[in-house]
Amino acid sequence: MPVTIKDVARRSGVSKATVSRVLNNIPVVREDTRRAVLEATRALGYTPDALARGLTTKKTRTVALVVSDIRNPFFPEVARGVEDLLNNYNYNVMLCNTDGRPEKEEAYIRLLLEKRVDGIIFASVKMGASDLSRLQKRGLPFVLAGRTLPGADADVVVVDSVLGGYQATMHLLQLGHTRIGYVSGPAGVSASVDRHRGYEQALRHNGLDPSPELVAVGDFTQEGGYAGASRLLSLEKPPTAIFCANDIMAIGALEAIYERGLKVPEDVAIVGFDDIPFARLRNIQLTTVMYPKYDLGAIAARMLIERIENPAPDRLAKQVILPPRLIIRRTCGFHLGRSTPGATT
Amino acid sequence: MPVTIKDVARRSGVSKATVSRVLNNIPVVREDTRRAVLEATRALGYTPDALARGLTTKKTRTVALVVSDIRNPFFPEVARGVEDLLNNYNYNVMLCNTDGRPEKEEAYIRLLLEKRVDGIIFASVKMGASDLSRLQKRGLPFVLAGRTLPGADADVVVVDSVLGGYQATMHLLQLGHTRIGYVSGPAGVSASVDRHRGYEQALRHNGLDPSPELVAVGDFTQEGGYAGASRLLSLEKPPTAIFCANDIMAIGALEAIYERGLKVPEDVAIVGFDDIPFARLRNIQLTTVMYPKYDLGAIAARMLIERIENPAPDRLAKQVILPPRLIIRRTCGFHLGRSTPGATT
DNA sequence: CTGAAAGCGCTTACAG
DNA sequence: CTGAAAGCGCTTACAG
């Protein structure tokens, strides 16, 4: 019933091979036979079967994007960057939500392997470096986007989180804060660890000793930000400013602060990280460190395509480090134009 | 190099057919041969090739989700619902952003046809009913999620937008408003038209005549909401309340209101539609009509799978209408507990 | 319960 | 410039 290359061949009076050639733009074909084939293709409404093609070419032109949860506002931007770039090269993207759970991730990997995707972009990874190298051995290209994995010899694109953490903290220091809290992401995650590092560097550059009690462990969720900030605020000497390792946690932190009847930024200043869309809302105006999310996705996609179309197994892993950029809005209190934060209450 | 079913067959001393049978859980196989095959599968690290399988079975177990832009916060929730349900049935989801542009949509359709996806979920459609029926003739199942298309004889799941619009408007009326504006979506889009209808019904039920000057045409974007609300606010007799056809536009409307130095809800009350995540943020507290987005996706996915796995071409189109639910927060002014809105300034 | 064979719809050397 | 043939890796009647 459905029309195949055979039908087109018959109708245009040539062989399947020739049809295949014109459809794949292999330039040898004579112009008039080319036209005849195209005409037959149109007339029959022929749609090539990508499965059959893939079976012989070993290419599917589809790529997987692994995220923890697309509902996390960080990821849609990344996904869009990925897809837009992929489209330019005629690739499709398969969406994989893992909730950061290793079993889900594994299940997906298995599935993706079966479906013969050409490559994977991990915007979230739970596997260890060793599992990833298994992928490499299987010959499945991948790139890490927004995460690094110690020991993984893989293509990576990330923002410079150390620098970003430094900028955020430095800004608060310049506004006069000396007790600055940090609400981290999950332990061991590079983005969180690096931002912590930048935070400590900034403190030290200002002659301050990082104090462990000012660091609360979060998890990149709003609830985590709420809990982390709550802990910091109930300190005997609470911080006058809090740097949150991402914006969602900053939102949670805002909740915690308001709940105590405190004001932002008058009582507590807040700086986040990522610049997710609602950070700029008039009623939020979150000061934060811009993560070029769309670019992250687009660059990751480009790197992946490069790997796919030019497979040199011994090629060195490429690392792209994007610059962070501090975006000053209201929650840091910059507009207050003073340098005695927390002293006004 | 890569291991195929043939290798497994050889190693376990059976035919490819038998290997296929155990891998597909066809119960006829004797237990010990079954075990031998499984053992060989594991030992060789065999991964079935879904392309080859698909080529013979005519099933890919992948489904496409078409959205206008995943960065629109409405869609990630839908996508998650789709994916979660699909996963239960061992399907994958391909993400397709069209920006609501017909060329992009067409290009994707063509691609999806080539890739032999088993079905499509349209959370956004630009094609006309006639193009969709072409899909039907091609035998490609699809369902419309959140949109209806007049004349399209297709499976559909939507929220009752007439009722939702009615609830939103009725609520404002009960708070004492009599001049209520409406910022619509794009002309012709069912969600917008229906909400408008509900809005007018509510007005009439209260003996009010809908006034055309109180309706501004928007487009479901923040900018559209800003522009629409701006127009309403510069009326000689501006409305004291505005119902926006979706939450993003409500955000834009808030901007417009604040920009004029007006207060929400004291000067202008606002009600949105969708209940996207940030509507509930402490600093926003948008009163809105809940759209069960996750369920929308999950139900659409279930309907699609049903169509796919049980293809009766003459089966009647199914319509699922979800109930909307008014969520009262702050922007409507309910908490003010009075009934003379707009009269306090 | 199992196997041999055909077939799914392409692409790609190989010849000419 | 074009075609015949093999092959990609599965599944599925059909026989036995």
mmCIF file of C-alpha atoms (C1' of nucleotides) in Angstrom, chain A residues 5 16 20-21 24 46 53 56, chain C residues 8-15:
data_model
loop_
_atom_site.group_PDB
_atom_site.id
_atom_site.type_symbol
_atom_site.label_atom_id
_atom_site.label_comp_id
_atom_site.label_asym_id
_atom_site.label_seq_id
_atom_site.Cartn_x
_atom_site.Cartn_y
_atom_site.Cartn_z
ATOM 1 C CA ILE A 5 11.345 3.527 -3.795
ATOM 2 C CA LYS A 16 15.995 1.921 -7.408
ATOM 3 C CA SER A 20 18.183 6.727 -4.436
ATOM 4 C CA ARG A 21 20.868 8.802 -6.082
ATOM 5 C CA ASN A 24 20.256 11.880 -1.991
ATOM 6 C CA TYR A 46 6.641 9.257 -2.017
ATOM 7 C CA ARG A 53 17.831 4.176 5.231
ATOM 8 C CA THR A 56 21.934 0.555 5.827
ATOM 9 C "C1'" DC C 8 10.720 -5.009 5.211
ATOM 10 C "C1'" DG C 9 12.857 -0.514 2.041
ATOM 11 C "C1'" DC C 10 16.644 1.423 1.593
ATOM 12 C "C1'" DT C 11 22.120 2.239 0.015
ATOM 13 C "C1'" DT C 12 26.386 0.996 -1.894
ATOM 14 C "C1'" DA C 13 30.171 -1.064 -4.011
ATOM 15 C "C1'" DC C 14 30.875 -3.177 -8.401
ATOM 16 C "C1'" DA C 15 30.390 -3.459 -13.388
#
